[in-house]
């Protein structure tokens, strides 16, 4: 019956949400090697405040928060997924040159406060509140203010 199917689905949903536990703390040494290299190269003077690994069994990602307040998320393989730095800004050198050129031509005196690498997109959030989304060929495909 329909009631029984809904009851089974409700139980399955409860188990699935219970299986998604909180992120768990990890040490710097437990981060993927490329994530460690990224931190050492781009933030040599900073220290790790804490790091976590999410409990996704297939492709867990890692979040690292530095003492300076920079928050970096890495994919399972250690590649950059997202970086946020509202205080000092994201180093422009981490942003692809095509995006930096677009921003330089269209906005004056802005800092990057967030940079995210998606599967087929790049997104930057600027200090003026603008959010720009670019496709894999670096063409602007979205603007949000």
Short mmCIF file of N, CA and C in Angstrom, two decimals:
data_model
loop_
_atom_site.label_atom_id
_atom_site.label_comp_id
_atom_site.label_asym_id
_atom_site.label_seq_id
_atom_site.Cartn_x
_atom_site.Cartn_y
_atom_site.Cartn_z
N UNK A 1 0.83 -1.19 0.00
CA UNK A 1 0.00 0.00 0.00
C UNK A 1 0.87 1.25 0.00
N UNK A 2 0.25 2.34 -0.32
CA UNK A 2 0.95 3.61 -0.39
C UNK A 2 1.48 4.05 0.99
N UNK A 3 0.68 3.84 2.04
CA UNK A 3 1.11 4.21 3.39
C UNK A 3 2.38 3.48 3.78
N UNK A 4 2.45 2.20 3.44
CA UNK A 4 3.62 1.38 3.79
C UNK A 4 4.87 1.87 3.05
N UNK A 5 4.70 2.23 1.79
CA UNK A 5 5.83 2.74 1.01
C UNK A 5 6.35 4.04 1.65
N UNK A 6 5.44 4.94 2.02
CA UNK A 6 5.87 6.20 2.66
C UNK A 6 6.55 5.94 3.99
N UNK A 7 6.05 4.97 4.74
CA UNK A 7 6.66 4.63 6.03
C UNK A 7 8.09 4.11 5.81
N UNK A 8 8.26 3.26 4.81
CA UNK A 8 9.61 2.73 4.51
C UNK A 8 10.53 3.86 4.07
N UNK A 9 10.04 4.75 3.22
CA UNK A 9 10.86 5.88 2.77
C UNK A 9 11.24 6.79 3.93
N UNK A 10 10.31 7.02 4.85
CA UNK A 10 10.59 7.86 6.01
C UNK A 10 11.69 7.24 6.88
N UNK A 11 11.62 5.93 7.08
CA UNK A 11 12.64 5.23 7.87
C UNK A 11 14.00 5.32 7.17
N UNK A 12 14.00 5.11 5.84
CA UNK A 12 15.25 5.20 5.08
C UNK A 12 15.85 6.60 5.18
N UNK A 13 15.03 7.61 5.07
CA UNK A 13 15.51 8.99 5.16
C UNK A 13 16.10 9.28 6.53
N UNK A 14 15.47 8.74 7.58
CA UNK A 14 15.98 8.94 8.94
C UNK A 14 17.36 8.30 9.09
N UNK A 15 17.52 7.10 8.54
CA UNK A 15 18.82 6.42 8.63
C UNK A 15 19.89 7.18 7.84
N UNK A 16 19.50 7.67 6.66
CA UNK A 16 20.47 8.39 5.83
C UNK A 16 20.93 9.66 6.52
N UNK A 17 20.02 10.40 7.16
CA UNK A 17 20.43 11.64 7.82
C UNK A 17 21.23 11.34 9.09
N UNK A 18 20.93 10.22 9.74
CA UNK A 18 21.69 9.84 10.93
C UNK A 18 23.10 9.40 10.54
N UNK A 19 23.24 8.83 9.35
CA UNK A 19 24.55 8.37 8.89
C UNK A 19 25.48 9.54 8.58
N UNK A 20 24.91 10.71 8.27
CA UNK A 20 25.71 11.89 7.97
C UNK A 20 26.09 12.54 9.30
N UNK A 21 27.22 12.13 9.82
CA UNK A 21 27.66 12.65 11.12
C UNK A 21 28.41 13.97 10.93
N UNK A 22 28.83 14.54 12.03
CA UNK A 22 29.57 15.80 11.99
C UNK A 22 30.96 15.60 11.40
N UNK A 23 31.55 16.72 11.02
CA UNK A 23 32.93 16.69 10.58
C UNK A 23 33.79 16.30 11.77
N UNK A 24 34.87 15.58 11.51
CA UNK A 24 35.72 15.20 12.64
C UNK A 24 37.10 15.83 12.50
N UNK A 25 37.69 16.17 13.64
CA UNK A 25 38.99 16.83 13.62
C UNK A 25 40.07 15.91 13.04
N UNK A 26 40.99 16.51 12.30
CA UNK A 26 42.15 15.79 11.80
C UNK A 26 43.39 16.65 12.06
N UNK A 27 44.54 16.02 12.05
CA UNK A 27 45.78 16.77 12.21
C UNK A 27 46.24 17.28 10.85
N UNK A 28 47.14 18.23 10.86
CA UNK A 28 47.72 18.77 9.63
C UNK A 28 48.33 17.63 8.81
N UNK A 29 48.97 16.69 9.48
CA UNK A 29 49.63 15.58 8.80
C UNK A 29 48.63 14.64 8.12
N UNK A 30 47.38 14.65 8.55
CA UNK A 30 46.37 13.79 7.95
C UNK A 30 45.73 14.41 6.71
N UNK A 31 46.06 15.65 6.42
CA UNK A 31 45.55 16.29 5.21
C UNK A 31 46.27 15.70 4.00
N UNK A 32 45.61 15.70 2.83
CA UNK A 32 46.32 15.24 1.62
C UNK A 32 47.59 16.07 1.41
N UNK A 33 48.61 15.43 0.85
CA UNK A 33 49.92 16.09 0.66
C UNK A 33 49.80 17.39 -0.12
N UNK A 34 48.94 17.41 -1.15
CA UNK A 34 48.82 18.63 -1.95
C UNK A 34 48.16 19.76 -1.16
N UNK A 35 47.28 19.42 -0.22
CA UNK A 35 46.68 20.44 0.65
C UNK A 35 47.73 21.02 1.59
N UNK A 36 48.57 20.14 2.15
CA UNK A 36 49.66 20.62 3.01
C UNK A 36 50.60 21.54 2.22
N UNK A 37 50.91 21.15 0.99
CA UNK A 37 51.81 21.95 0.15
C UNK A 37 51.19 23.31 -0.16
N UNK A 38 49.88 23.34 -0.42
CA UNK A 38 49.18 24.59 -0.72
C UNK A 38 49.29 25.55 0.47
N UNK A 39 49.04 25.04 1.67
CA UNK A 39 49.11 25.87 2.87
C UNK A 39 50.54 26.37 3.10
N UNK A 40 51.50 25.47 2.99
CA UNK A 40 52.91 25.85 3.21
C UNK A 40 53.37 26.90 2.21
N UNK A 41 52.92 26.76 0.96
CA UNK A 41 53.35 27.68 -0.10
C UNK A 41 52.67 29.04 0.01
N UNK A 42 51.36 29.05 0.29
CA UNK A 42 50.60 30.30 0.26
C UNK A 42 50.46 31.00 1.60
N UNK A 43 50.64 30.26 2.69
CA UNK A 43 50.51 30.83 4.03
C UNK A 43 51.65 30.35 4.92
N UNK A 44 52.90 30.59 4.50
CA UNK A 44 54.04 30.04 5.24
C UNK A 44 54.17 30.57 6.67
N UNK A 45 53.70 31.80 6.92
CA UNK A 45 53.84 32.40 8.25
C UNK A 45 52.64 32.11 9.15
N UNK A 46 51.59 31.53 8.58
CA UNK A 46 50.37 31.29 9.33
C UNK A 46 50.40 29.90 9.96
N UNK A 47 49.57 29.69 10.93
CA UNK A 47 49.47 28.38 11.57
C UNK A 47 48.05 27.87 11.45
N UNK A 48 47.90 26.54 11.49
CA UNK A 48 46.58 25.93 11.41
C UNK A 48 45.92 26.01 12.78
N UNK A 49 44.74 26.63 12.83
CA UNK A 49 43.97 26.68 14.06
C UNK A 49 43.32 25.32 14.28
N UNK A 50 42.62 24.83 13.24
CA UNK A 50 42.07 23.47 13.29
C UNK A 50 41.78 22.99 11.88
N UNK A 51 41.65 21.68 11.72
CA UNK A 51 41.31 21.07 10.44
C UNK A 51 40.27 19.98 10.69
N UNK A 52 39.35 19.82 9.74
CA UNK A 52 38.33 18.79 9.86
C UNK A 52 38.20 18.04 8.54
N UNK A 53 37.68 16.83 8.64
CA UNK A 53 37.39 16.00 7.48
C UNK A 53 35.91 15.63 7.58
N UNK A 54 35.16 15.83 6.49
CA UNK A 54 33.76 15.46 6.60
C UNK A 54 33.62 13.94 6.45
N UNK A 55 32.50 13.43 6.88
CA UNK A 55 32.33 11.98 6.95
C UNK A 55 31.76 11.35 5.69
N UNK A 56 31.83 12.04 4.57
CA UNK A 56 31.41 11.43 3.31
C UNK A 56 32.35 10.27 3.00
N UNK A 57 31.82 9.07 2.95
CA UNK A 57 32.67 7.90 2.79
C UNK A 57 33.34 7.83 1.42
N UNK A 58 32.69 8.34 0.40
CA UNK A 58 33.23 8.21 -0.95
C UNK A 58 34.24 9.32 -1.26
N UNK A 59 33.83 10.56 -1.12
CA UNK A 59 34.72 11.69 -1.44
C UNK A 59 34.69 12.73 -0.33
N UNK A 60 35.29 12.43 0.80
CA UNK A 60 35.29 13.42 1.88
C UNK A 60 36.12 14.64 1.49
N UNK A 61 35.73 15.81 2.00
CA UNK A 61 36.59 16.96 1.80
C UNK A 61 37.12 17.42 3.14
N UNK A 62 38.08 18.32 3.08
CA UNK A 62 38.80 18.78 4.26
C UNK A 62 38.62 20.28 4.38
N UNK A 63 38.43 20.75 5.61
CA UNK A 63 38.34 22.18 5.86
C UNK A 63 39.45 22.54 6.84
N UNK A 64 40.18 23.59 6.51
CA UNK A 64 41.28 24.05 7.35
C UNK A 64 41.01 25.51 7.69
N UNK A 65 41.11 25.85 8.97
CA UNK A 65 40.99 27.24 9.40
C UNK A 65 42.33 27.65 9.99
N UNK A 66 42.89 28.71 9.43
CA UNK A 66 44.18 29.21 9.90
C UNK A 66 43.97 30.21 11.04
N UNK A 67 45.00 30.43 11.82
CA UNK A 67 44.93 31.35 12.95
C UNK A 67 44.49 32.75 12.48
N UNK A 68 44.90 33.14 11.27
CA UNK A 68 44.55 34.46 10.73
C UNK A 68 43.07 34.58 10.36
N UNK A 69 42.34 33.46 10.37
CA UNK A 69 40.92 33.49 10.02
C UNK A 69 40.63 32.99 8.62
N UNK A 70 41.66 32.68 7.84
CA UNK A 70 41.47 32.16 6.49
C UNK A 70 40.86 30.76 6.60
N UNK A 71 39.82 30.51 5.80
CA UNK A 71 39.16 29.20 5.79
C UNK A 71 39.34 28.60 4.40
N UNK A 72 39.93 27.40 4.34
CA UNK A 72 40.21 26.75 3.06
C UNK A 72 39.56 25.37 3.04
N UNK A 73 38.86 25.07 1.95
CA UNK A 73 38.28 23.74 1.78
C UNK A 73 38.99 23.06 0.62
N UNK A 74 39.40 21.82 0.86
CA UNK A 74 40.09 21.03 -0.15
C UNK A 74 39.23 19.83 -0.53
N UNK A 75 39.29 19.45 -1.80
CA UNK A 75 38.65 18.22 -2.24
C UNK A 75 39.39 17.02 -1.66
N UNK A 76 38.83 15.85 -1.84
CA UNK A 76 39.41 14.61 -1.33
C UNK A 76 40.86 14.42 -1.79
N UNK A 77 41.17 14.86 -3.01
CA UNK A 77 42.53 14.68 -3.54
C UNK A 77 43.48 15.80 -3.11
N UNK A 78 42.98 16.75 -2.32
CA UNK A 78 43.82 17.84 -1.85
C UNK A 78 43.80 19.07 -2.73
N UNK A 79 43.01 19.04 -3.82
CA UNK A 79 42.93 20.22 -4.68
C UNK A 79 42.01 21.27 -4.04
N UNK A 80 42.27 22.52 -4.35
CA UNK A 80 41.52 23.62 -3.77
C UNK A 80 40.06 23.59 -4.23
N UNK A 81 39.16 23.70 -3.26
CA UNK A 81 37.73 23.78 -3.56
C UNK A 81 37.24 25.20 -3.30
N UNK A 82 37.65 25.77 -2.16
CA UNK A 82 37.16 27.10 -1.79
C UNK A 82 38.12 27.72 -0.78
N UNK A 83 38.28 29.02 -0.89
CA UNK A 83 39.09 29.75 0.09
C UNK A 83 38.36 31.04 0.43
N UNK A 84 38.26 31.33 1.73
CA UNK A 84 37.60 32.54 2.20
C UNK A 84 38.54 33.29 3.13
N UNK A 85 38.65 34.60 2.91
CA UNK A 85 39.47 35.43 3.79
C UNK A 85 38.88 36.82 3.82
N UNK A 86 38.01 37.05 4.78
CA UNK A 86 37.33 38.33 4.86
C UNK A 86 38.21 39.44 5.43
N UNK A 87 39.25 39.07 6.16
CA UNK A 87 40.11 40.08 6.79
C UNK A 87 41.19 40.56 5.83
N UNK A 88 42.07 39.66 5.39
CA UNK A 88 43.20 40.06 4.54
C UNK A 88 42.93 39.85 3.06
N UNK A 89 41.83 39.20 2.72
CA UNK A 89 41.54 38.92 1.32
C UNK A 89 42.29 37.68 0.84
N UNK A 90 41.79 37.10 -0.23
CA UNK A 90 42.42 35.95 -0.85
C UNK A 90 43.55 36.47 -1.72
N UNK A 91 44.76 35.89 -1.62
CA UNK A 91 45.87 36.36 -2.47
C UNK A 91 45.48 36.30 -3.95
N UNK A 92 45.64 37.42 -4.66
CA UNK A 92 45.24 37.49 -6.06
C UNK A 92 45.95 36.44 -6.91
N UNK A 93 47.15 36.05 -6.52
CA UNK A 93 47.90 35.06 -7.28
C UNK A 93 47.21 33.70 -7.35
N UNK A 94 46.25 33.45 -6.45
CA UNK A 94 45.52 32.18 -6.47
C UNK A 94 44.38 32.20 -7.49
N UNK A 95 44.01 33.40 -7.94
CA UNK A 95 42.89 33.56 -8.86
C UNK A 95 43.43 33.45 -10.29
N UNK A 96 42.77 32.69 -11.17
CA UNK A 96 43.23 32.61 -12.56
C UNK A 96 43.37 33.99 -13.19
N UNK A 97 44.41 34.16 -13.99
CA UNK A 97 44.74 35.46 -14.57
C UNK A 97 43.59 36.03 -15.40
N UNK A 98 42.82 35.18 -16.09
CA UNK A 98 41.71 35.68 -16.90
C UNK A 98 40.65 36.35 -16.03
N UNK A 99 40.41 35.81 -14.84
CA UNK A 99 39.44 36.40 -13.92
C UNK A 99 40.01 37.69 -13.34
N UNK A 100 41.28 37.68 -12.98
CA UNK A 100 41.91 38.90 -12.44
C UNK A 100 41.84 40.04 -13.46
N UNK A 101 42.07 39.72 -14.73
CA UNK A 101 42.00 40.74 -15.78
C UNK A 101 40.59 41.33 -15.87
N UNK A 102 39.58 40.47 -15.85
CA UNK A 102 38.19 40.94 -15.92
C UNK A 102 37.90 41.87 -14.73
N UNK A 103 38.27 41.44 -13.54
CA UNK A 103 38.01 42.24 -12.34
C UNK A 103 38.76 43.56 -12.40
N UNK A 104 40.01 43.53 -12.83
CA UNK A 104 40.82 44.75 -12.91
C UNK A 104 40.19 45.76 -13.88
N UNK A 105 39.65 45.27 -14.99
CA UNK A 105 39.04 46.17 -15.98
C UNK A 105 37.68 46.70 -15.56
N UNK A 106 36.97 45.98 -14.71
CA UNK A 106 35.58 46.34 -14.42
C UNK A 106 35.33 46.87 -13.00
N UNK A 107 36.28 46.66 -12.10
CA UNK A 107 36.10 47.11 -10.72
C UNK A 107 37.42 47.69 -10.23
N UNK A 108 37.33 48.80 -9.50
CA UNK A 108 38.55 49.43 -9.00
C UNK A 108 38.70 49.18 -7.51
N UNK A 109 39.92 48.93 -7.10
CA UNK A 109 40.26 48.81 -5.67
C UNK A 109 39.37 47.83 -4.92
N UNK A 110 39.22 46.63 -5.45
CA UNK A 110 38.49 45.59 -4.73
C UNK A 110 39.46 44.47 -4.37
N UNK A 111 39.14 43.78 -3.28
CA UNK A 111 39.91 42.61 -2.87
C UNK A 111 39.03 41.38 -3.10
N UNK A 112 39.68 40.25 -3.21
CA UNK A 112 38.94 38.98 -3.32
C UNK A 112 38.73 38.47 -1.90
N UNK A 113 37.49 38.25 -1.50
CA UNK A 113 37.23 37.73 -0.16
C UNK A 113 36.89 36.25 -0.19
N UNK A 114 36.55 35.74 -1.39
CA UNK A 114 36.23 34.32 -1.51
C UNK A 114 36.51 33.88 -2.94
N UNK A 115 37.03 32.66 -3.08
CA UNK A 115 37.29 32.07 -4.39
C UNK A 115 36.90 30.62 -4.32
N UNK A 116 36.06 30.18 -5.27
CA UNK A 116 35.58 28.80 -5.25
C UNK A 116 35.75 28.17 -6.63
N UNK A 117 36.28 26.94 -6.64
CA UNK A 117 36.48 26.19 -7.86
C UNK A 117 35.41 25.10 -7.91
N UNK A 118 34.52 25.20 -8.87
CA UNK A 118 33.49 24.17 -9.04
C UNK A 118 33.93 23.16 -10.09
N UNK A 119 33.04 22.26 -10.44
CA UNK A 119 33.35 21.29 -11.48
C UNK A 119 33.60 21.95 -12.82
N UNK A 120 32.72 22.90 -13.16
CA UNK A 120 32.83 23.58 -14.45
C UNK A 120 32.80 25.10 -14.31
N UNK A 121 32.94 25.59 -13.09
CA UNK A 121 32.86 27.03 -12.88
C UNK A 121 33.90 27.51 -11.87
N UNK A 122 34.13 28.81 -11.91
CA UNK A 122 34.95 29.50 -10.92
C UNK A 122 34.08 30.63 -10.40
N UNK A 123 34.13 30.85 -9.09
CA UNK A 123 33.34 31.93 -8.52
C UNK A 123 34.23 32.77 -7.61
N UNK A 124 34.12 34.08 -7.75
CA UNK A 124 34.83 34.98 -6.85
C UNK A 124 33.83 35.91 -6.19
N UNK A 125 34.07 36.17 -4.91
CA UNK A 125 33.29 37.17 -4.18
C UNK A 125 34.27 38.31 -3.90
N UNK A 126 33.84 39.53 -4.24
CA UNK A 126 34.70 40.70 -4.09
C UNK A 126 34.35 41.49 -2.84
N UNK A 127 35.29 42.32 -2.41
CA UNK A 127 35.08 43.11 -1.19
C UNK A 127 33.94 44.13 -1.34
N UNK A 128 33.52 44.42 -2.57
CA UNK A 128 32.40 45.34 -2.77
C UNK A 128 31.06 44.61 -2.75
N UNK A 129 31.08 43.30 -2.43
CA UNK A 129 29.84 42.54 -2.32
C UNK A 129 29.44 41.81 -3.59
N UNK A 130 30.10 42.09 -4.70
CA UNK A 130 29.77 41.43 -5.97
C UNK A 130 30.24 39.97 -5.94
N UNK A 131 29.42 39.10 -6.55
CA UNK A 131 29.81 37.71 -6.76
C UNK A 131 29.78 37.46 -8.25
N UNK A 132 30.91 36.99 -8.79
CA UNK A 132 31.02 36.76 -10.22
C UNK A 132 31.25 35.28 -10.47
N UNK A 133 30.54 34.71 -11.44
CA UNK A 133 30.72 33.31 -11.79
C UNK A 133 31.20 33.22 -13.23
N UNK A 134 32.24 32.43 -13.44
CA UNK A 134 32.84 32.24 -14.75
C UNK A 134 32.75 30.77 -15.12
N UNK A 135 32.63 30.48 -16.43
CA UNK A 135 32.63 29.08 -16.85
C UNK A 135 34.06 28.57 -16.99
N UNK A 136 34.22 27.35 -17.45
CA UNK A 136 35.55 26.74 -17.53
C UNK A 136 36.46 27.43 -18.55
N UNK A 137 35.86 28.22 -19.44
CA UNK A 137 36.66 28.98 -20.42
C UNK A 137 36.83 30.43 -19.96
N UNK A 138 36.47 30.71 -18.72
CA UNK A 138 36.63 32.01 -18.07
C UNK A 138 35.73 33.09 -18.67
N UNK A 139 34.61 32.69 -19.27
CA UNK A 139 33.61 33.66 -19.70
C UNK A 139 32.68 33.92 -18.53
N UNK A 140 32.32 35.18 -18.32
CA UNK A 140 31.41 35.54 -17.23
C UNK A 140 30.03 34.98 -17.52
N UNK A 141 29.48 34.19 -16.58
CA UNK A 141 28.16 33.60 -16.80
C UNK A 141 27.16 33.99 -15.70
N UNK A 142 27.63 34.70 -14.65
CA UNK A 142 26.71 35.10 -13.61
C UNK A 142 27.24 36.24 -12.77
N UNK A 143 26.35 37.15 -12.41
CA UNK A 143 26.70 38.27 -11.53
C UNK A 143 25.64 38.34 -10.44
N UNK A 144 26.07 38.45 -9.21
CA UNK A 144 25.13 38.60 -8.11
C UNK A 144 25.66 39.72 -7.22
N UNK A 145 24.82 40.68 -6.90
CA UNK A 145 25.27 41.76 -6.02
C UNK A 145 24.53 41.70 -4.76
#
